[in-house]
Short mmCIF file of C-alpha atoms in Angstrom, two decimals:
data_model
loop_
_atom_site.label_atom_id
_atom_site.label_comp_id
_atom_site.label_asym_id
_atom_site.label_seq_id
_atom_site.Cartn_x
_atom_site.Cartn_y
_atom_site.Cartn_z
CA MET A 130 -117.41 -62.67 3.50
CA ASP A 131 -116.11 -63.66 6.93
CA LEU A 132 -119.32 -64.94 8.51
CA ALA A 133 -120.27 -68.46 9.60
CA VAL A 134 -123.47 -70.03 10.91
CA ILE A 135 -123.30 -72.65 13.66
CA ASP A 136 -126.34 -74.88 14.10
CA THR A 137 -126.60 -77.26 17.07
CA GLY A 138 -130.10 -78.49 16.35
CA GLY A 139 -132.71 -75.99 17.47
CA TRP A 140 -130.21 -73.19 18.12
CA GLN A 141 -128.19 -71.11 15.66
CA VAL A 142 -125.67 -68.32 15.93
CA THR A 143 -123.91 -66.22 13.30
CA LEU A 144 -120.23 -65.60 13.99
CA SER A 145 -117.69 -63.19 12.62
CA LEU A 146 -114.65 -65.30 11.77
CA LYS A 147 -112.54 -62.16 11.78
CA GLU A 148 -113.51 -61.19 15.34
CA GLY A 149 -114.40 -64.58 16.80
CA LYS A 150 -117.74 -63.47 18.25
CA ALA A 151 -121.43 -63.22 17.42
CA ALA A 152 -122.27 -60.91 14.54
CA ALA A 153 -125.33 -59.35 12.91
CA ASP A 154 -126.47 -61.49 9.96
CA HIS A 155 -126.96 -58.82 7.28
CA HIS A 156 -125.37 -60.75 4.42
CA PRO A 157 -128.01 -61.73 1.81
CA LEU A 158 -126.86 -65.38 1.73
CA LEU A 159 -127.19 -65.97 5.47
CA PRO A 160 -130.97 -66.66 5.53
CA LEU A 161 -130.40 -69.35 2.89
CA ALA A 162 -127.50 -70.85 4.83
CA ARG A 163 -129.50 -70.90 8.06
CA LYS A 164 -132.47 -72.57 6.37
CA ILE A 165 -130.35 -75.26 4.68
CA ILE A 166 -128.42 -76.35 7.75
CA ALA A 167 -131.56 -76.30 9.91
CA ALA A 168 -133.16 -78.70 7.44
CA HIS A 169 -130.16 -81.07 7.49
CA PRO A 170 -129.16 -82.12 11.03
CA TYR A 171 -125.55 -83.25 11.07
CA PRO A 172 -124.89 -86.89 12.04
CA LYS A 173 -121.88 -88.03 14.03
CA ASP A 174 -118.43 -87.48 12.51
CA VAL A 175 -117.67 -91.21 12.49
CA ASP A 176 -121.02 -92.08 10.88
CA ILE A 177 -120.96 -92.77 7.13
CA ASP A 178 -124.10 -90.63 6.93
CA SER A 179 -121.83 -87.61 7.48
CA ALA A 180 -120.61 -88.14 3.89
CA ARG A 181 -124.20 -88.22 2.68
CA TRP A 182 -124.83 -85.00 4.64
CA VAL A 183 -122.04 -83.23 2.75
CA THR A 184 -123.55 -84.25 -0.58
CA GLU A 185 -127.12 -83.32 0.41
CA VAL A 186 -126.17 -79.87 1.72
CA ALA A 187 -123.97 -79.15 -1.31
CA LEU A 188 -126.73 -80.17 -3.75
CA GLU A 189 -129.30 -77.98 -2.02
CA LEU A 190 -126.87 -75.06 -2.01
CA HIS A 191 -126.23 -75.64 -5.72
CA LYS A 192 -129.96 -75.79 -6.46
CA LYS A 193 -130.90 -72.64 -4.55
CA TRP A 194 -127.86 -70.42 -5.14
CA GLN A 195 -126.09 -71.71 -8.28
CA PRO A 196 -122.52 -70.76 -7.25
CA GLN A 197 -119.65 -70.87 -9.74
CA TYR A 198 -117.34 -72.35 -7.10
CA ILE A 199 -118.07 -74.77 -4.28
CA MET A 200 -115.84 -76.60 -1.81
CA LEU A 201 -116.79 -79.94 -0.27
CA VAL A 202 -114.90 -81.63 2.56
CA TYR A 203 -115.46 -85.34 3.14
CA ALA A 204 -113.77 -86.04 6.47
CA THR A 205 -115.57 -89.30 7.27
CA PRO A 206 -112.57 -91.57 6.54
CA PHE A 207 -110.32 -89.56 8.86
CA PHE A 208 -112.73 -89.67 11.81
CA ALA A 209 -113.74 -93.29 11.28
CA TYR A 210 -110.14 -94.51 11.02
CA ALA A 211 -108.94 -92.40 13.94
CA PHE A 212 -111.67 -93.17 16.46
CA ARG A 213 -112.92 -96.62 15.51
CA SER A 214 -111.09 -99.94 15.59
CA MET A 215 -111.44 -101.01 11.97
CA VAL A 216 -109.92 -103.76 9.81
CA GLU A 217 -108.63 -102.87 6.34
CA GLY A 218 -111.72 -104.25 4.63
CA ASP A 219 -113.97 -101.94 6.62
CA CYS A 220 -111.69 -99.00 5.78
CA GLN A 221 -112.09 -99.75 2.09
CA LEU A 222 -115.88 -99.79 2.46
CA VAL A 223 -115.73 -96.28 3.95
CA VAL A 224 -113.63 -95.04 1.03
CA ASP A 225 -115.99 -96.66 -1.48
CA GLN A 226 -119.03 -95.05 0.10
CA VAL A 227 -117.41 -91.61 0.22
CA PHE A 228 -116.48 -91.75 -3.45
CA GLN A 229 -119.99 -92.92 -4.29
CA GLU A 230 -121.22 -89.73 -2.60
CA ILE A 231 -118.74 -87.67 -4.62
CA GLU A 232 -120.00 -89.28 -7.82
CA ARG A 233 -123.60 -88.63 -6.75
CA PHE A 234 -122.85 -84.94 -6.32
CA LEU A 235 -121.01 -84.64 -9.63
CA SER A 236 -123.77 -86.49 -11.48
CA ALA A 237 -126.41 -84.08 -10.19
CA ALA A 238 -124.46 -80.81 -10.42
CA ASP A 239 -122.60 -79.35 -13.40
CA PHE A 240 -119.20 -78.74 -11.78
CA SER A 241 -115.75 -79.69 -12.99
CA PRO A 242 -114.15 -81.52 -10.05
CA VAL A 243 -110.77 -81.02 -8.42
CA ILE A 244 -110.52 -83.98 -6.02
CA VAL A 245 -107.66 -84.03 -3.51
CA GLY A 246 -106.85 -86.81 -1.07
CA MET A 247 -105.36 -85.22 2.05
CA GLY A 248 -103.22 -88.24 2.94
CA ASP A 249 -103.30 -91.83 4.14
CA MET A 250 -103.36 -92.87 7.81
CA GLU A 251 -101.54 -95.53 9.82
CA LEU A 252 -102.02 -97.43 13.07
CA VAL A 253 -101.01 -95.73 16.32
CA VAL A 254 -98.49 -97.88 18.17
CA ASP A 255 -97.64 -95.65 21.16
CA LYS A 256 -97.66 -92.17 22.66
CA VAL A 257 -94.87 -89.72 23.54
CA ASN A 258 -95.64 -88.13 26.91
CA LEU A 259 -94.52 -84.50 27.17
CA LEU A 260 -96.22 -83.75 30.48
CA ASP A 261 -93.17 -84.76 32.51
CA PHE A 262 -90.96 -82.12 30.86
CA GLU A 263 -89.91 -79.11 32.92
CA GLY A 264 -90.81 -76.85 30.00
CA ILE A 265 -94.23 -76.61 28.37
CA GLY A 266 -95.06 -79.34 25.85
CA VAL A 267 -98.00 -78.31 23.65
CA ALA A 268 -99.72 -81.06 21.63
CA GLY A 269 -103.20 -79.92 20.67
CA GLY A 270 -105.99 -82.32 19.77
CA PRO A 271 -106.24 -86.11 19.96
CA LEU A 272 -103.87 -86.96 17.09
CA ALA A 273 -100.87 -84.66 17.45
CA VAL A 274 -97.94 -85.72 15.27
CA GLU A 275 -96.33 -82.31 15.89
CA ALA A 276 -95.69 -80.70 19.26
CA GLY A 277 -94.22 -77.45 20.52
CA LEU A 278 -91.72 -77.30 23.38
CA PHE A 279 -91.54 -73.92 25.15
CA HIS A 280 -88.85 -72.89 27.66
CA PRO A 281 -87.16 -76.29 27.68
CA SER A 282 -84.54 -76.99 30.31
CA PRO A 283 -81.21 -78.64 29.38
CA GLN A 284 -82.61 -81.82 30.91
CA ASP A 285 -85.65 -81.58 28.61
CA LEU A 286 -83.49 -81.27 25.51
CA ASN A 287 -81.35 -84.20 26.55
CA LEU A 288 -84.45 -86.30 27.31
CA ALA A 289 -86.01 -85.45 23.94
CA LEU A 290 -82.92 -86.72 22.13
CA PHE A 291 -83.36 -90.22 23.52
CA LEU A 292 -87.12 -90.45 24.05
CA PRO A 293 -88.65 -93.16 21.81
CA GLY A 294 -91.11 -91.82 19.25
CA ILE A 295 -89.48 -88.47 18.42
CA GLN A 296 -88.31 -88.33 14.81
CA LYS A 297 -86.96 -84.78 14.65
CA ILE A 298 -86.27 -81.81 16.96
CA VAL A 299 -86.10 -78.44 15.21
CA ASP A 300 -84.88 -75.18 16.73
CA ARG A 301 -86.95 -72.09 15.87
CA ASP A 302 -83.99 -70.24 14.35
CA VAL A 303 -83.03 -73.24 12.24
CA PHE A 304 -86.60 -73.57 10.93
CA GLN A 305 -86.61 -69.89 9.98
CA GLN A 306 -83.20 -70.03 8.31
CA GLU A 307 -84.18 -73.03 6.24
CA LEU A 308 -87.79 -72.17 5.32
CA GLY A 309 -88.13 -68.39 5.82
CA GLY A 310 -91.54 -66.73 5.97
CA ASN A 311 -93.67 -64.32 7.96
CA PRO A 312 -92.07 -62.77 11.11
CA LEU A 313 -95.35 -63.19 13.04
CA PHE A 314 -95.19 -66.91 12.28
CA TYR A 315 -91.93 -67.10 14.21
CA GLN A 316 -93.13 -64.90 17.07
CA ARG A 317 -95.59 -67.74 17.83
CA PHE A 318 -93.22 -70.57 16.95
CA PRO A 319 -92.14 -72.87 19.82
CA ASP A 320 -88.55 -72.90 21.03
CA ARG A 321 -88.36 -76.43 19.65
CA LEU A 322 -90.69 -78.18 17.22
CA LEU A 323 -90.99 -81.93 17.81
CA LEU A 324 -92.08 -84.32 15.04
CA ALA A 325 -93.30 -87.82 15.85
CA GLU A 326 -91.90 -91.02 14.38
CA ASP A 327 -94.20 -93.22 12.30
CA GLY A 328 -96.97 -94.68 14.46
CA PHE A 329 -96.46 -92.34 17.44
CA ILE A 330 -98.57 -89.42 18.68
CA PHE A 331 -97.79 -86.77 21.30
CA ARG A 332 -99.56 -86.22 24.59
CA GLY A 333 -99.13 -82.78 26.14
CA ILE A 334 -101.00 -79.59 26.98
CA GLY A 335 -104.12 -79.45 24.81
CA SER A 336 -104.28 -83.19 24.14
CA LEU A 337 -107.56 -85.05 24.44
CA PRO A 338 -107.78 -88.35 26.38
CA ARG A 339 -110.01 -89.97 23.77
CA PRO A 340 -108.79 -93.41 22.59
CA VAL A 341 -107.34 -93.29 19.07
CA PHE A 342 -106.46 -96.03 16.60
CA ARG A 343 -104.92 -94.33 13.57
CA ARG A 344 -103.02 -91.12 12.83
CA SER A 345 -101.97 -89.29 9.67
CA ARG A 346 -98.91 -90.70 7.96
CA TRP A 347 -96.08 -88.45 6.88
CA ASN A 348 -97.39 -88.32 3.30
CA ARG A 349 -94.77 -86.57 1.17
CA GLU A 350 -97.13 -86.86 -1.79
CA ILE A 351 -100.93 -86.68 -2.02
CA PRO A 352 -103.28 -87.58 -4.92
CA LEU A 353 -105.06 -85.11 -7.20
CA ALA A 354 -107.69 -85.98 -9.81
CA SER A 355 -109.24 -83.46 -12.20
CA PRO A 356 -110.20 -83.21 -15.88
CA LEU A 357 -109.26 -79.51 -15.96
CA SER A 358 -106.24 -78.69 -18.12
CA SER A 359 -104.54 -76.29 -15.69
CA LEU A 360 -104.61 -78.97 -12.96
CA LYS A 361 -102.80 -81.56 -15.07
CA THR A 362 -99.33 -80.02 -14.75
CA ILE A 363 -99.15 -78.87 -11.13
CA GLU A 364 -96.45 -80.34 -8.88
CA ASP A 365 -97.21 -78.89 -5.43
CA LEU A 366 -100.27 -78.51 -3.20
CA THR A 367 -99.89 -74.69 -3.19
CA GLN A 368 -100.45 -74.68 -6.96
CA ILE A 369 -104.03 -75.94 -6.61
CA ALA A 370 -105.59 -72.58 -5.65
CA PRO A 371 -104.02 -70.56 -8.52
CA ALA A 372 -105.04 -73.26 -11.00
CA VAL A 373 -108.64 -73.24 -9.72
CA LEU A 374 -108.74 -69.43 -9.96
CA GLN A 375 -107.47 -69.66 -13.53
CA GLU A 376 -110.28 -72.05 -14.45
CA LEU A 377 -112.87 -69.82 -12.76
CA SER A 378 -111.60 -66.83 -14.76
CA ARG A 379 -112.30 -68.86 -17.91
CA GLY A 380 -115.92 -69.27 -16.84
CA LYS A 381 -115.66 -72.85 -15.57
CA LYS A 382 -117.76 -74.02 -12.63
CA VAL A 383 -115.37 -75.74 -10.21
CA ALA A 384 -115.91 -78.00 -7.20
CA LEU A 385 -112.88 -78.38 -4.95
CA ILE A 386 -113.42 -81.68 -3.14
CA LEU A 387 -111.10 -82.57 -0.24
CA VAL A 388 -111.13 -86.11 1.18
CA GLU A 389 -109.45 -86.56 4.55
CA GLY A 390 -107.89 -89.89 5.51
CA VAL A 391 -107.33 -90.91 1.87
CA GLY A 392 -103.94 -90.73 0.17
CA CYS A 393 -102.02 -92.17 -2.75
CA ALA A 394 -102.28 -95.73 -1.39
CA SER A 395 -106.07 -95.67 -1.03
CA PHE A 396 -107.26 -93.13 -3.65
CA PRO A 397 -109.60 -95.09 -5.97
CA LEU A 398 -109.34 -92.84 -9.06
CA PRO A 399 -106.57 -92.29 -11.62
CA CYS A 400 -104.57 -89.46 -10.12
CA ARG A 401 -101.54 -87.22 -10.23
CA ARG A 402 -99.17 -87.31 -7.26
CA ILE A 403 -98.26 -83.85 -6.00
CA ARG A 404 -95.87 -82.68 -3.28
CA ASN A 405 -97.30 -82.34 0.24
CA THR A 406 -94.14 -80.65 1.51
CA HIS A 407 -92.40 -77.31 2.00
CA GLY A 408 -88.70 -78.05 1.76
CA TRP A 409 -88.04 -80.87 4.23
CA TYR A 410 -91.29 -80.13 6.13
CA CYS A 411 -94.22 -82.50 5.47
CA TYR A 412 -97.82 -81.38 6.07
CA PRO A 413 -99.89 -83.59 8.41
CA GLY A 414 -103.03 -84.71 6.61
CA GLY A 415 -106.13 -82.65 7.42
CA GLY A 416 -104.22 -80.13 9.54
CA HIS A 417 -104.97 -76.41 9.36
CA ASN A 418 -101.62 -75.68 7.69
CA GLN A 419 -102.38 -78.19 4.92
CA TYR A 420 -105.80 -76.61 4.39
CA TRP A 421 -104.14 -73.17 4.21
CA ALA A 422 -101.65 -74.41 1.59
CA VAL A 423 -104.39 -75.94 -0.56
CA THR A 424 -106.97 -73.15 -0.34
CA ALA A 425 -104.76 -70.04 -0.14
CA GLY A 426 -101.96 -71.30 -2.38
CA LEU A 427 -99.29 -70.34 0.17
CA HIS A 428 -97.01 -72.44 2.33
CA LEU A 429 -97.41 -72.47 6.10
CA THR A 430 -94.55 -70.03 6.77
CA ARG A 431 -96.51 -67.28 4.95
CA TRP A 432 -99.34 -67.65 7.50
CA PHE A 433 -99.53 -66.84 11.22
CA TYR A 434 -100.09 -70.21 12.90
CA PRO A 435 -97.01 -72.42 13.27
CA PRO A 436 -97.13 -76.09 14.25
CA GLY A 437 -96.88 -76.56 18.00
CA MET A 438 -98.24 -73.07 18.69
CA ALA A 439 -99.28 -72.26 22.28
CA TRP A 440 -102.69 -70.93 21.23
CA PHE A 441 -103.85 -70.46 24.83
CA LYS A 442 -101.52 -67.48 25.26
CA GLU A 443 -103.91 -65.45 23.10
CA ASP A 444 -107.23 -66.75 24.47
#
C-alpha cells in the first residue's frame, strides 16, 4: 500500500506516495482512515496534546481494524524543544507526559512494544551561514546539522576549512569509498558534505527563518526498550526491522514506538544502547535517513536520498 490521506480540517485528499499526486481511494482501509482522522483534529506540533492525539488515533485504529503491527511516532519532545524556549524541568515534564501516553496505549491494546528513542537534543549556540558561498549551499529545514555544497569554488573550500561551526567536510568520492552503497545515492550526493559542530546549525538554500532553540545531538547511540527476545541482542538500528519481522512471523502483535527528541540521557525506561551510526557517519535524530534505517533495516547508502541533497533539482 502506497497511499496516504491528508486531512486539513474539513478537507481531505488521498495521495499516491509512489507518484506524489492525488489518487483514487479504492483501498478498503481508506474509508476507515478518512473517518478516523476526520474525527480527531490534529493539535499543534509543539502542543503536548499532539502526544495524546497519537494515542487516541492508534487506539481507535486498533479497535476498528485489529492490525498485527502498528507504528506510533511521538514527535512532541522534538518540536517542543526545538521551537520553544524551555528549561530542563519543563523538558522533563514533556518526556514524562509522552511516556504516560505510551503506557496508556500499551495498557489498552495488546501489543508487545519496541520503543526507540531517536536521540537527545542540545541548545543551539550559533548558525553557519552558507549563503555567502560562491557555490550552492543546501541546508533544508530549520534545524540542519548537515549541509550539501555544490560546485564549490577554491575560495569556498578554503573558507569552509576555517569557518567556525563546521566539524567535518567530506568529499563525495571519499564518502563512497569509505561507506559504499547505491550508485543513485551518489548521483544525488553533494560535491562536499558539511557536518556541523556541536551546538551549530546551517543556514542555506532551503532553510527556514523560524527561531530555534535546540537541535539534535550527534547521538552515536540511541536507547531501545522491548520485552521481545529477538530485540534483546541487537547492536545496530538497522537490526530493529528484521527483529520485528521475526516476531511478527511468530504470531506476535508488535507496536514499534518511535520517540523523537529523547535519547540515552533522557530515556526514562531500562534500555539497551544500540549504534546510531554507519561507519563513522552518525544519523541525525528524527531525520529521514534515520527513519529509513530503523524501518527498512538498511543503512542510508542503500537508499536514494543522501544528506545535503539538492531536492529542488527534481521538483
